[in-house]
PDB file of C-alpha atoms in Angstrom:
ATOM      1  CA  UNK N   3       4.633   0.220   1.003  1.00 54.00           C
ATOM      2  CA  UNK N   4       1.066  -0.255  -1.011  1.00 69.00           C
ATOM      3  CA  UNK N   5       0.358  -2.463   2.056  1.00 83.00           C
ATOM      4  CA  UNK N   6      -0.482   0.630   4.200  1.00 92.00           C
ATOM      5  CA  UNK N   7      -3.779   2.970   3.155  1.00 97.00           C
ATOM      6  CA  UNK N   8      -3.196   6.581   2.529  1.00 98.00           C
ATOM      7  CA  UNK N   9      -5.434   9.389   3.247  1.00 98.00           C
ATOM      8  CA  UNK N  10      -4.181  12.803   1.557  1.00 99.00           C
ATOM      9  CA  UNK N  11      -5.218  15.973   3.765  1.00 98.00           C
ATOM     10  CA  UNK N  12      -4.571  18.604   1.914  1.00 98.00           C
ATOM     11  CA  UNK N  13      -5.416  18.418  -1.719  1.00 98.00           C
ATOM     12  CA  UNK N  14      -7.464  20.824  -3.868  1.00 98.00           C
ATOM     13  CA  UNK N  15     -10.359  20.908  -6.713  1.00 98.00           C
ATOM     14  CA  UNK N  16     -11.374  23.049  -8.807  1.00 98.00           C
ATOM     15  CA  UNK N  17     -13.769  23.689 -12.137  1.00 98.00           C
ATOM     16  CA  UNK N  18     -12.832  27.209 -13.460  1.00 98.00           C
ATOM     17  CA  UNK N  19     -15.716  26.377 -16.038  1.00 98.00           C
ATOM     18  CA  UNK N  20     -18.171  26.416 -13.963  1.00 98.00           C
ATOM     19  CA  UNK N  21     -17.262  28.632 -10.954  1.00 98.00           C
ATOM     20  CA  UNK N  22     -15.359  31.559  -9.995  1.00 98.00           C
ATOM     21  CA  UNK N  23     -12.105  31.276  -8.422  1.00 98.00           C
ATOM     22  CA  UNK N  24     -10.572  34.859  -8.443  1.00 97.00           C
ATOM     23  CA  UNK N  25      -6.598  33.892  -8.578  1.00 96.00           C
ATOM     24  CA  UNK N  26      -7.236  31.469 -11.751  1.00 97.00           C
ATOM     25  CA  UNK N  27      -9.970  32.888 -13.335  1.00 97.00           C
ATOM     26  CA  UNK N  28      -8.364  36.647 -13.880  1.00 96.00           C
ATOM     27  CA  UNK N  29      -5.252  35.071 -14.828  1.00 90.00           C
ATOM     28  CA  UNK N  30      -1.640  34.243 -13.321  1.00 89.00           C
ATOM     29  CA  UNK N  31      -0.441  36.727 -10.267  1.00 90.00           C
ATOM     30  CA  UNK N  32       3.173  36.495  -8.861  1.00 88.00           C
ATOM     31  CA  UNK N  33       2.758  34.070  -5.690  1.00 89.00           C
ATOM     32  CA  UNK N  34       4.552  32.749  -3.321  1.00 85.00           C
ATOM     33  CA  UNK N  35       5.215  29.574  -5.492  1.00 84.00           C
ATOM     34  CA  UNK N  36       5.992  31.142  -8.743  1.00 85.00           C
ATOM     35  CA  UNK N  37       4.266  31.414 -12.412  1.00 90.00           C
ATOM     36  CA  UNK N  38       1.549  29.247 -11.886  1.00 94.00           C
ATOM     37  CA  UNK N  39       0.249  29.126 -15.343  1.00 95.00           C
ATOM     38  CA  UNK N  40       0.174  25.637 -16.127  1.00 95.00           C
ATOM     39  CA  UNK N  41      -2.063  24.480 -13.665  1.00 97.00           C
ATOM     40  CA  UNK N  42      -5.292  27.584 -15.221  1.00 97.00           C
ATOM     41  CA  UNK N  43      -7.488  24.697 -16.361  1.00 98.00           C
ATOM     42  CA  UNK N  44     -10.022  22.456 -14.773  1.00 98.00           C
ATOM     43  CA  UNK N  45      -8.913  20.349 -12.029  1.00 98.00           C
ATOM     44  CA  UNK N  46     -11.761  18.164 -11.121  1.00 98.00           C
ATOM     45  CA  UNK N  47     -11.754  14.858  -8.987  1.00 98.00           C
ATOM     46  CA  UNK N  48     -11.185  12.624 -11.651  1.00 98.00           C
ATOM     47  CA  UNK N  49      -8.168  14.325 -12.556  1.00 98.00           C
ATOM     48  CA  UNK N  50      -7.208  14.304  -8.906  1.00 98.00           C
ATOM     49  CA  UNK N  51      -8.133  10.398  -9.115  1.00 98.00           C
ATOM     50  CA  UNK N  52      -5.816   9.809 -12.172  1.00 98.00           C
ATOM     51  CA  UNK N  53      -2.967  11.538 -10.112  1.00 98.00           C
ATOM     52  CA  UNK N  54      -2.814   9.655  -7.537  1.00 98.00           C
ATOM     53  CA  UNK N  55      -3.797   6.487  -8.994  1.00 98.00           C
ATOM     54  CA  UNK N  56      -0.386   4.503  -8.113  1.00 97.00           C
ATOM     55  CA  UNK N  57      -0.842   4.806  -4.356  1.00 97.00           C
ATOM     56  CA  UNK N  58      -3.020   2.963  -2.167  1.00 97.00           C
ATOM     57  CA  UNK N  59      -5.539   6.268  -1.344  1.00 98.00           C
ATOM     58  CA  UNK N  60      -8.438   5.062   0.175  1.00 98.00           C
ATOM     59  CA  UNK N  61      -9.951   9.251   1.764  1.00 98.00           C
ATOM     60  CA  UNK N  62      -8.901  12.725   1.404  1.00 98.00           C
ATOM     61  CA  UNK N  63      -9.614  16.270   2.557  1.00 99.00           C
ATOM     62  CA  UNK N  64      -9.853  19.249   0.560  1.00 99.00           C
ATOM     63  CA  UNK N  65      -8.641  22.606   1.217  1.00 98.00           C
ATOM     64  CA  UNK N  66     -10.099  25.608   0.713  1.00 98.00           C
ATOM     65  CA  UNK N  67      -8.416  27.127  -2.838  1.00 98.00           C
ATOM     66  CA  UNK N  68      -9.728  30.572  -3.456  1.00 97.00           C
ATOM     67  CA  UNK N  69     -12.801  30.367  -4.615  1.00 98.00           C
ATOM     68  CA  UNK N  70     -15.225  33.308  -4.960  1.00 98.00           C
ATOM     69  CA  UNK N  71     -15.006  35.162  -1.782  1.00 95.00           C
ATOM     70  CA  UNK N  72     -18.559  36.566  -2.142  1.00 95.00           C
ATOM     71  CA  UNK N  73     -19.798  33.072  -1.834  1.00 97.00           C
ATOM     72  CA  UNK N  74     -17.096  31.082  -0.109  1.00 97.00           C
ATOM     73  CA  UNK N  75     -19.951  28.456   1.186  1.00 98.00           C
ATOM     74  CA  UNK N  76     -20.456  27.678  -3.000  1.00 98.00           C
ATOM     75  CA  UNK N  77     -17.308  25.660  -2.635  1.00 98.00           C
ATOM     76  CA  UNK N  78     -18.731  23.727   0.186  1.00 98.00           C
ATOM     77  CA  UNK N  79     -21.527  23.261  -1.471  1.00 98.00           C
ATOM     78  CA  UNK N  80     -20.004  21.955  -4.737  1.00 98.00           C
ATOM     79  CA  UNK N  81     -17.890  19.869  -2.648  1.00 98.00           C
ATOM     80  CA  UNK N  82     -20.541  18.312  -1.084  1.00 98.00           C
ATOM     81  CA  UNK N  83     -21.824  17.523  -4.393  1.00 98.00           C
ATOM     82  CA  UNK N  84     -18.761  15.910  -6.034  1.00 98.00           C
ATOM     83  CA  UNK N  85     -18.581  13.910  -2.197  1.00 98.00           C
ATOM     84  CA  UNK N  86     -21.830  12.624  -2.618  1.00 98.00           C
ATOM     85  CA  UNK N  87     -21.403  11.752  -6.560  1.00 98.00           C
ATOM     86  CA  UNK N  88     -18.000  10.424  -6.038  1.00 97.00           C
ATOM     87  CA  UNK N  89     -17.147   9.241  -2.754  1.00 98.00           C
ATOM     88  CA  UNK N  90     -14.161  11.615  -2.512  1.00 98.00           C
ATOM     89  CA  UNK N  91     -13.454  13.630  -0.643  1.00 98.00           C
ATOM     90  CA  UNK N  92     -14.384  12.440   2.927  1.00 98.00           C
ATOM     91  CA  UNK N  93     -13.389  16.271   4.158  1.00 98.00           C
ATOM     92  CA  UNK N  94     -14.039  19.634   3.202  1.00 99.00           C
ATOM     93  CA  UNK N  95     -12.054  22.350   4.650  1.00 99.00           C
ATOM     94  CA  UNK N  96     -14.021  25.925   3.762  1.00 98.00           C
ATOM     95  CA  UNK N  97     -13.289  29.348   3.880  1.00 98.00           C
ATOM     96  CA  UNK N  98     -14.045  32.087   6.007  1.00 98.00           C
ATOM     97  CA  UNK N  99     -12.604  35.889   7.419  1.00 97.00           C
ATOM     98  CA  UNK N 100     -13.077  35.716  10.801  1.00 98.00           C
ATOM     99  CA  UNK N 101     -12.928  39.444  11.093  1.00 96.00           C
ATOM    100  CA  UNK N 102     -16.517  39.371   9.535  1.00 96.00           C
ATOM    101  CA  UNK N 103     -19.343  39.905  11.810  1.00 96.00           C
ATOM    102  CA  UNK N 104     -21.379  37.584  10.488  1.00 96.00           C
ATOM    103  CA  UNK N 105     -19.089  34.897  10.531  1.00 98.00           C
ATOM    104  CA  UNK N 106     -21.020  32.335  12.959  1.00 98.00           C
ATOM    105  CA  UNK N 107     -23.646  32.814  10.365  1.00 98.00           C
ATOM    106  CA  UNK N 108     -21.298  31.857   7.701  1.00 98.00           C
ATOM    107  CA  UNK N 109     -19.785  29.011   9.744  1.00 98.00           C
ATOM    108  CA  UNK N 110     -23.212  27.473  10.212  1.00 98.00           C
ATOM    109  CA  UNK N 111     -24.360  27.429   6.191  1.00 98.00           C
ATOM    110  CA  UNK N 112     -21.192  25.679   5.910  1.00 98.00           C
ATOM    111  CA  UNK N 113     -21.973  23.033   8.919  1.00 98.00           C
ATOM    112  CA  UNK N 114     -25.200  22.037   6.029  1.00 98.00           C
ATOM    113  CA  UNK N 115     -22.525  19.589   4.274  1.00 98.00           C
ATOM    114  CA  UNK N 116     -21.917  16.585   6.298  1.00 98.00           C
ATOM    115  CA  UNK N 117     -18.107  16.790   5.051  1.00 98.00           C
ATOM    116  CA  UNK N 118     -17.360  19.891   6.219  1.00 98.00           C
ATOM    117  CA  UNK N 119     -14.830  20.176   9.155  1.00 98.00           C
ATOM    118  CA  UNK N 120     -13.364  23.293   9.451  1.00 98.00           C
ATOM    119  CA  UNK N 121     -11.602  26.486   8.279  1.00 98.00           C
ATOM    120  CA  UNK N 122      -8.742  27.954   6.546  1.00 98.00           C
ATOM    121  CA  UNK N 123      -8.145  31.352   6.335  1.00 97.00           C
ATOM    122  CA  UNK N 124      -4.402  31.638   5.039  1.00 97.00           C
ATOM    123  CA  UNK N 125      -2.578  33.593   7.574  1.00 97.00           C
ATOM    124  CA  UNK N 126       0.578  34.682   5.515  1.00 96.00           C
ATOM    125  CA  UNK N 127       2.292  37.770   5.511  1.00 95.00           C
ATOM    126  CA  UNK N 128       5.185  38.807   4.180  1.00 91.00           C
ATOM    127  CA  UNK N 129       7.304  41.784   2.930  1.00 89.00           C
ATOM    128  CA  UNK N 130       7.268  40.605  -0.452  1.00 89.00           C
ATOM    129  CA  UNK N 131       3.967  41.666  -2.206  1.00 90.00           C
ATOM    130  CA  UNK N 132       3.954  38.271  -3.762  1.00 89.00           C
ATOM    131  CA  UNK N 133       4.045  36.105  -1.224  1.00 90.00           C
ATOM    132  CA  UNK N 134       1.715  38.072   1.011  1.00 92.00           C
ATOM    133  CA  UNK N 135      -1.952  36.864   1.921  1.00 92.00           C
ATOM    134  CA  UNK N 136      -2.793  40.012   4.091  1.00 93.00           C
ATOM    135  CA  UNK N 137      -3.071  43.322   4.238  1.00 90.00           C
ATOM    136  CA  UNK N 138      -1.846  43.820   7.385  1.00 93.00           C
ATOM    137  CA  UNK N 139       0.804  41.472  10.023  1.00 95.00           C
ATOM    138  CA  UNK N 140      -0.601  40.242  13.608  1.00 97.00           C
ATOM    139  CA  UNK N 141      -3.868  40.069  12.649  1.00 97.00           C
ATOM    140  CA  UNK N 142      -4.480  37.087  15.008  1.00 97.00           C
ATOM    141  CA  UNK N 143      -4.076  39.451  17.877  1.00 97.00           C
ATOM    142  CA  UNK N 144      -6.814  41.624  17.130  1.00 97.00           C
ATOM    143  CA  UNK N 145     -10.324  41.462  18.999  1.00 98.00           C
ATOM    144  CA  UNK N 146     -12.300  41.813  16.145  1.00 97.00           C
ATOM    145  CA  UNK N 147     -10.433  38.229  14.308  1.00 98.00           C
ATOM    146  CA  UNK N 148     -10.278  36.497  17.822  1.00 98.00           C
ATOM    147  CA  UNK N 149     -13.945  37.481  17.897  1.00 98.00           C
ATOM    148  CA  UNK N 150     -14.555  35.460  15.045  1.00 98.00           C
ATOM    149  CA  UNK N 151     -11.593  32.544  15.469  1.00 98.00           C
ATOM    150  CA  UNK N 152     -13.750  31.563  19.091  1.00 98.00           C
ATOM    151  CA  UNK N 153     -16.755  30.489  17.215  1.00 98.00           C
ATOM    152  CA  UNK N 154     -14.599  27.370  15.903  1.00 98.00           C
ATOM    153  CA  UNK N 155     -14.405  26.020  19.198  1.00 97.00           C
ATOM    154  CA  UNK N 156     -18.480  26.364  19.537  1.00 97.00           C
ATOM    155  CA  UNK N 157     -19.182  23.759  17.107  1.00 98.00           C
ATOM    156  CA  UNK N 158     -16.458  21.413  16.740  1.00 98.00           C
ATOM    157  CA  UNK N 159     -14.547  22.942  14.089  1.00 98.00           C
ATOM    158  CA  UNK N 160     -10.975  22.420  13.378  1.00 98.00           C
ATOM    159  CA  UNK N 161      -8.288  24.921  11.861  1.00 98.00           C
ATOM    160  CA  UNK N 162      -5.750  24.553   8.930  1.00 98.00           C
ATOM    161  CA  UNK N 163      -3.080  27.513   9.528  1.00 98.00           C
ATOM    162  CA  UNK N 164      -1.002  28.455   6.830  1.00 98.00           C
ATOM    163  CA  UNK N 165       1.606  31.089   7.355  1.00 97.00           C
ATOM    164  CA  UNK N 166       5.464  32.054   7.547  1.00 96.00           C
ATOM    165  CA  UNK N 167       7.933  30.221  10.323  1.00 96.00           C
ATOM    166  CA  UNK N 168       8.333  33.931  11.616  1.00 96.00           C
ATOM    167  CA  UNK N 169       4.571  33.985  12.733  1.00 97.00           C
ATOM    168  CA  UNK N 170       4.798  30.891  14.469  1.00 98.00           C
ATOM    169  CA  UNK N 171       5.283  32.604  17.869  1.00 98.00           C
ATOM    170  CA  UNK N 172       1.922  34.557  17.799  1.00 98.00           C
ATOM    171  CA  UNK N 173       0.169  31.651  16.691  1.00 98.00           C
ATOM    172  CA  UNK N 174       1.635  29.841  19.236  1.00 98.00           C
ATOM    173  CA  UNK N 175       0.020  32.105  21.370  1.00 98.00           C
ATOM    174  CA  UNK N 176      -3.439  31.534  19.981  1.00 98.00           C
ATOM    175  CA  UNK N 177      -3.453  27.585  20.187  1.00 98.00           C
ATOM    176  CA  UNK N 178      -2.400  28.441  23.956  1.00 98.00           C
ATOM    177  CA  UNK N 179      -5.263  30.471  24.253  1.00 98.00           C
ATOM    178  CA  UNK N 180      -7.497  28.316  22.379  1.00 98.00           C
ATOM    179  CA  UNK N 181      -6.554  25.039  23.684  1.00 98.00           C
ATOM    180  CA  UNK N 182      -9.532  23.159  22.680  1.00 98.00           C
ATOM    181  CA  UNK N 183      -9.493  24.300  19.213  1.00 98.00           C
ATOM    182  CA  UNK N 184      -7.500  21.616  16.408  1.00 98.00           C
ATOM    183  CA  UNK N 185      -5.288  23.409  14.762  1.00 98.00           C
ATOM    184  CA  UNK N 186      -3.043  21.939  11.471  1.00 99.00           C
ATOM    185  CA  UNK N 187      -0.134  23.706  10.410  1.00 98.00           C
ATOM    186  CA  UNK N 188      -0.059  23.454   6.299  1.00 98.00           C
ATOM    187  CA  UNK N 189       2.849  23.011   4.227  1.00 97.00           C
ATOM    188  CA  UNK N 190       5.263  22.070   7.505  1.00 97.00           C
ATOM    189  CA  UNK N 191       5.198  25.938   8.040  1.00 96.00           C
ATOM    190  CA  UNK N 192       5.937  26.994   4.483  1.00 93.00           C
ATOM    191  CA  UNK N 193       9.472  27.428   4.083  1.00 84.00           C
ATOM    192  CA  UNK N 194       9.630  29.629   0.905  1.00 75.00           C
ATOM    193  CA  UNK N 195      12.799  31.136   1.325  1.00 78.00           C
ATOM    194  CA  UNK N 196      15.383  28.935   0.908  1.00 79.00           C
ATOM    195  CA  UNK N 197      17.991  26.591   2.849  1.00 86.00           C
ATOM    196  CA  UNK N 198      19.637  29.618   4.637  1.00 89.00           C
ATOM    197  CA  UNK N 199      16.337  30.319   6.764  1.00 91.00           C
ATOM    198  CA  UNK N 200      16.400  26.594   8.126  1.00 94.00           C
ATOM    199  CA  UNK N 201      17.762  27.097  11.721  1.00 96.00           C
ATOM    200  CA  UNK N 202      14.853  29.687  12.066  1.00 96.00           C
ATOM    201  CA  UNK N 203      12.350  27.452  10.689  1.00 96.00           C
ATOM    202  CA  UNK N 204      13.279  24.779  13.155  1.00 97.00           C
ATOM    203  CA  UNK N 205      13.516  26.971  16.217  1.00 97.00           C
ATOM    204  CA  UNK N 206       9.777  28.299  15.188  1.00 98.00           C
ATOM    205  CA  UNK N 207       8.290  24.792  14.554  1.00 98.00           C
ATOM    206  CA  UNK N 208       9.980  24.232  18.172  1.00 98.00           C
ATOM    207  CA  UNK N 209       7.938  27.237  20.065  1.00 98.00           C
ATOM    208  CA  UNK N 210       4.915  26.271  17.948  1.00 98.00           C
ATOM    209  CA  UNK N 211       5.132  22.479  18.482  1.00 98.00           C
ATOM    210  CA  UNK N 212       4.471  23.453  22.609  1.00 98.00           C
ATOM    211  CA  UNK N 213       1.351  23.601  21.682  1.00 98.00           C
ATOM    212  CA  UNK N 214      -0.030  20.412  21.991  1.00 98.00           C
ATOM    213  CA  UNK N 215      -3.254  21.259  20.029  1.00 98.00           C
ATOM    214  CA  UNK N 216      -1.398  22.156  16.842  1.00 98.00           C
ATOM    215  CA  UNK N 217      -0.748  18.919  14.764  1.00 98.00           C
ATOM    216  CA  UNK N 218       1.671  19.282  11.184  1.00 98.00           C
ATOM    217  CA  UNK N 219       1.111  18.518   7.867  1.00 98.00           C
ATOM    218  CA  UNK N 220       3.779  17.821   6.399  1.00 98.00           C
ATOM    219  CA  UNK N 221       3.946  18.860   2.267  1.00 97.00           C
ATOM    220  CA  UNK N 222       4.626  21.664   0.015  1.00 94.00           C
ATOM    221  CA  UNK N 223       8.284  21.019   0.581  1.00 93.00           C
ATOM    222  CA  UNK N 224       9.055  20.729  -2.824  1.00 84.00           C
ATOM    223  CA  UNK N 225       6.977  24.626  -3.681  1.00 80.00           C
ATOM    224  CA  UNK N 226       8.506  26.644  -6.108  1.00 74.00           C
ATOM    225  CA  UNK N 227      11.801  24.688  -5.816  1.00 82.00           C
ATOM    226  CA  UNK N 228      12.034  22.407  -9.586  1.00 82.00           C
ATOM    227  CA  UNK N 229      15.295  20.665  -8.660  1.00 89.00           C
ATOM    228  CA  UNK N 230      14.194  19.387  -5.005  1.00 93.00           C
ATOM    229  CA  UNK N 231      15.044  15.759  -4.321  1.00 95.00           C
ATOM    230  CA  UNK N 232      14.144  13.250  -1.265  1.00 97.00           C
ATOM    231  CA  UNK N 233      17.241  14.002   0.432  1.00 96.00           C
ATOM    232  CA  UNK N 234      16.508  18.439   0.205  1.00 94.00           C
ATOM    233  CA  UNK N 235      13.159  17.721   1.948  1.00 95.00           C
ATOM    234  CA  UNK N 236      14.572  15.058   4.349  1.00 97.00           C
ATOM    235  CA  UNK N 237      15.799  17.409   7.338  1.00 96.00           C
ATOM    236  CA  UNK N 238      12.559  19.369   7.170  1.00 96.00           C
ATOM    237  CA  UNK N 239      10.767  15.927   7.226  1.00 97.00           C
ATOM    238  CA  UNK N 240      13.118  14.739   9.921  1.00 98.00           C
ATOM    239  CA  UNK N 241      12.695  17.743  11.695  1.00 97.00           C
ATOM    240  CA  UNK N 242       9.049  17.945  11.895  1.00 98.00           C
ATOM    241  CA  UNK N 243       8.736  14.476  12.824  1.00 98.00           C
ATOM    242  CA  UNK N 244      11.227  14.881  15.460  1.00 98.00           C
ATOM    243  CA  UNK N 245       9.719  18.309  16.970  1.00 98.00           C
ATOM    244  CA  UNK N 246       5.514  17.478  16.933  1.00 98.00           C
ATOM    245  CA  UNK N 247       5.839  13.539  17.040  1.00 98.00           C
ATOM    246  CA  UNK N 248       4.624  11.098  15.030  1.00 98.00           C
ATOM    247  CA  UNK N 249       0.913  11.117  16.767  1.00 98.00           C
ATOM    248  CA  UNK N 250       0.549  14.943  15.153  1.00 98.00           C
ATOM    249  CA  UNK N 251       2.013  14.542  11.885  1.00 98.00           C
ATOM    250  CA  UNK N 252       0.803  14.048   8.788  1.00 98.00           C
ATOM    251  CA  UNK N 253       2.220  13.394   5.197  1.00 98.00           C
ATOM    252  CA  UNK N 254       0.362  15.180   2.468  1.00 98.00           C
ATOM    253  CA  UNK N 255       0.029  16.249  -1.336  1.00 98.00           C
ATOM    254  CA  UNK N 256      -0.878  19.501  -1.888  1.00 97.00           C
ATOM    255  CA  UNK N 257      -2.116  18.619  -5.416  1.00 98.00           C
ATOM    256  CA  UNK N 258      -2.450  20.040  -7.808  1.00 98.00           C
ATOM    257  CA  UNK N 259      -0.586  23.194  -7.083  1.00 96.00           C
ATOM    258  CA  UNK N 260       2.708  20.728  -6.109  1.00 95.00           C
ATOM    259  CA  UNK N 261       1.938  19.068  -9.464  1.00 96.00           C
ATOM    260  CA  UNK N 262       3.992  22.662 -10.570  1.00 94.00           C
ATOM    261  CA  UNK N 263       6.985  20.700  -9.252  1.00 93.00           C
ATOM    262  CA  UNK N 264       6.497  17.069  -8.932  1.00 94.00           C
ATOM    263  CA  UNK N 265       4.531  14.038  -9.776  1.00 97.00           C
ATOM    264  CA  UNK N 266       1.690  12.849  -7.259  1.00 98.00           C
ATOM    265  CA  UNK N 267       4.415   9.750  -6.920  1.00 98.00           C
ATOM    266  CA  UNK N 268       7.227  11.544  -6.482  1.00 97.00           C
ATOM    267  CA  UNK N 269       6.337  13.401  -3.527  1.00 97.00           C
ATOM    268  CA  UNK N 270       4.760  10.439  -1.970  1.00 98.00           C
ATOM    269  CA  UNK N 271       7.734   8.233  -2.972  1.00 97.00           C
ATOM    270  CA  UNK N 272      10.131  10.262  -0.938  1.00 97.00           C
ATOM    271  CA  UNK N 273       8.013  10.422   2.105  1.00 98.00           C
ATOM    272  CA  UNK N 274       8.085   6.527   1.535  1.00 97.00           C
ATOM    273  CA  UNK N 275      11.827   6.626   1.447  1.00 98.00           C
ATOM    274  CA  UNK N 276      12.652   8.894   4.158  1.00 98.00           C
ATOM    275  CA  UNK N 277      10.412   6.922   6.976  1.00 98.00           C
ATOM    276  CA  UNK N 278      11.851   3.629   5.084  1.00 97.00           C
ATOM    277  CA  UNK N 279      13.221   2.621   8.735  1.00 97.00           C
ATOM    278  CA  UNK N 280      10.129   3.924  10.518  1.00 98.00           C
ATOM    279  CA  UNK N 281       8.208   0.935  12.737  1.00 97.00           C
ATOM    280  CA  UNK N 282       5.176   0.376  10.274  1.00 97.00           C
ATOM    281  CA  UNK N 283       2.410   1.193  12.926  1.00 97.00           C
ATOM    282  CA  UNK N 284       4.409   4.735  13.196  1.00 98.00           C
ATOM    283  CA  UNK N 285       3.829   4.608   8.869  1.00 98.00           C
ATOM    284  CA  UNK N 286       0.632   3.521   9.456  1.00 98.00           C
ATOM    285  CA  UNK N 287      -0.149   6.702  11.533  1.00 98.00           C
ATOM    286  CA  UNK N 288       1.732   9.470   9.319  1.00 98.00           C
ATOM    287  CA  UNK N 289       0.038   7.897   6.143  1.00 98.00           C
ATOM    288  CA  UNK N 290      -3.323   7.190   7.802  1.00 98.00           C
ATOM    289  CA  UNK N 291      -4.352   7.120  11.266  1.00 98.00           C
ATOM    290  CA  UNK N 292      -3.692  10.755  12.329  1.00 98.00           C
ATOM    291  CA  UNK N 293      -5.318  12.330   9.340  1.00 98.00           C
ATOM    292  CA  UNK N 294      -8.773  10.411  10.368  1.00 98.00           C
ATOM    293  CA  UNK N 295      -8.151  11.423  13.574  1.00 98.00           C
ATOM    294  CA  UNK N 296      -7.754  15.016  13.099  1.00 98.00           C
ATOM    295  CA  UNK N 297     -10.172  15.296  10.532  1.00 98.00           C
ATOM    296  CA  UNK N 298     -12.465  13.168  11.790  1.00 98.00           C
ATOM    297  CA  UNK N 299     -13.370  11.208   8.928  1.00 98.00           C
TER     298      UNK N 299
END
C-alpha cells in the first residue's frame, strides 16, 4: 500500500517555546478529547516528520491549533517559515472570527503566505462546558458571522468546519447558501459521544452530504477513545464513504493530538485495511488526489 502517495490534511505544529498558544501554554483544560497533558511540549515538523516516517507522505496541510488569538496571522507566518525551510507543509489553514469587523483585513495579511488556503474557526458547541468551542449555539445564522464567512468566497478561500453531528443541519444550510465556498468537514463530524449516538450521526452526515460543496475528512475517529480498533472506526469510515463519495473524502491524521490515542501507523494502517478491497484509483483519491484538489496544493 506504500505504492500509493499520501498527503495528510489535517495535521498540526506547534513550538510552545517560542510562541503562545493559549490551551498549552496555561496548562491542561478539560476538552472534548480528554487530559491532554502528554502532548504540552514542542511539536515541531521534524517531530511530525519522525511520526509519520513509515508511510509514503509526500504533502500535508496544517490546521489552525490555537495559537495566540491576538495574533492569529503569527501562525501563518511561522508556518510559512517552517514551509519555506522545510518543504512541509504545502498548506496552511489559519484562523480567524468572522464576527470581527475587520476580518477581510485579517483574511488578506494571511493571503501574504503563498501556503495559505483558508480558514478554520471551530464551530462546536455543546452542553458540556468541556467540549464546547462557543459561547453561544447558531452562531452561523447570525448577520454579523455571515458578514464575515462571505469574504471567503471573495478570494478563493476554502473552509475547514469542525462541529457536533447535531449542527450539521444549519451548516447545511450555509454551504447551500454559499455554494461556491469549499467547505471540509473535520474529524468525519466529530463523534465524541459514543456508539449510541451513531444513527444520528449518520442521518446528519446524510442532510449535510446534500451539499455538494462540503467534502469530509475523515480522522479523529479514534479521539478520546484508548481501546478503538480498525473494526470500531470501520462503520463511520464506511459510512462516510458511502454518504459524500469517494471524490469528497479524505483520510487524515490529526497528529499530534490523535498521537493521545494511537500511533501515526496505526491510524493510517486501519484506513489501509478497511478500503483493502477498494479499486486502487478510488485509494489513490482518498489517500491523495482529493486532498490536492481541495486544497489546492
Amino acid at each position: 500500500m506504500n505504492d500509493i502517495p499520501l498527503i495528510d490534511p489535517h495535521h498540526h505544529l506547534w513550538d510552545i517555546t517560542n510562541n503562545y498558544y493559549p490551551w498549552l501554554n496555561d496548562g491542561a483544560k478539560p476538552s472534548a478529547f480528554g487530559d491532554y497533558s502528554a502532548i504540552i511540549s514542542d511539536y515541531l515538523i521534524e517531530d511530525f516528520l519522525e511520526d509519520a516516517k513509515n508511510q509514503n507522505l509526500v504533502k500535508s496541510v496544517h490546521l489552525d491549533v490555537g495559537y495566540d488569538p491576538m495574533d492569529p496571522v503569527g501562525e501563518t507566518r511561522w508556518l510559512q517559515g517552517v514551509a519555506d525551510r522545510c518543504g512541509f507543509p504545502h498548506g496552511i489553514v489559519g484562523y480567524a472570527d468572522f464576527r470581527k469587523s475587520d476580518v477581510a483585513d485579517l483574511l488578506d495579511e494571511h493571503m501574504q503566505y503563498k501556503n495559505f488556503r483558508g480558514i478554520r474557526q471551530s464551530m462546536n458547541y455543546h452542553t458540556d462546558p468541556a467540549k464546547t468551542y462557543l459561547d453561544r449555539p447558531e452562531v452561523s445564522r447570525t448577520p454579523e458571522w455571515r458578514r464575515g464567512f462571505k469574504e471567503l468566497v471573495k478570494r478563493n478561500l476554502s473552509f475547514d468546519l469542525q462541529l457536533y453531528y447535531w449542527q450539521m443541519e444549519e451548516f447545511y444550510e450555509l454551504a447551500r447558501d454559499f455554494p461556491d465556498t469549499q467547505i471540509i468537514l473535520n474529524h468525519t463530524g466529530m463523534q465524541v459521544d459514543g456508539p449510541e449516538h451513531f444513527d444520528g450521526w449518520r442521518a446528519a452526515m446524510k442532510t449535510l452530504a446534500q451539499a455538494e460543496n462540503v467534502a469530509c475528512k475523515i480522522s479523529g475517529l479514534g479521539m478520546g477513545n484508548f481501546t478503538w480498533t480498525t473494526e470500531s472506526i470501520r462503520p463511520y469510515v464506511e459510512s462516510a464513504i458511502e454518504i459524500f463519495g469517494i471524490d469528497r473524502c479524505m483520510f487524515a491524521s490529526n497528529f499530534p493530538v490523535d498521537k493521545l490515542f494511537s500511533s501515526y501507523d496505526a491510524i493510517f494502517s486501519a484506513f489501509k485495511q478497511i478500503t483493502a478491497a477498494y479499486p486502487h484509483a478510488d485509494r489513490v483519491k482518498l489517500f491523495h488526489d482529493n486532498v490536492e484538489k481541495f486544497y489546492r496544493i
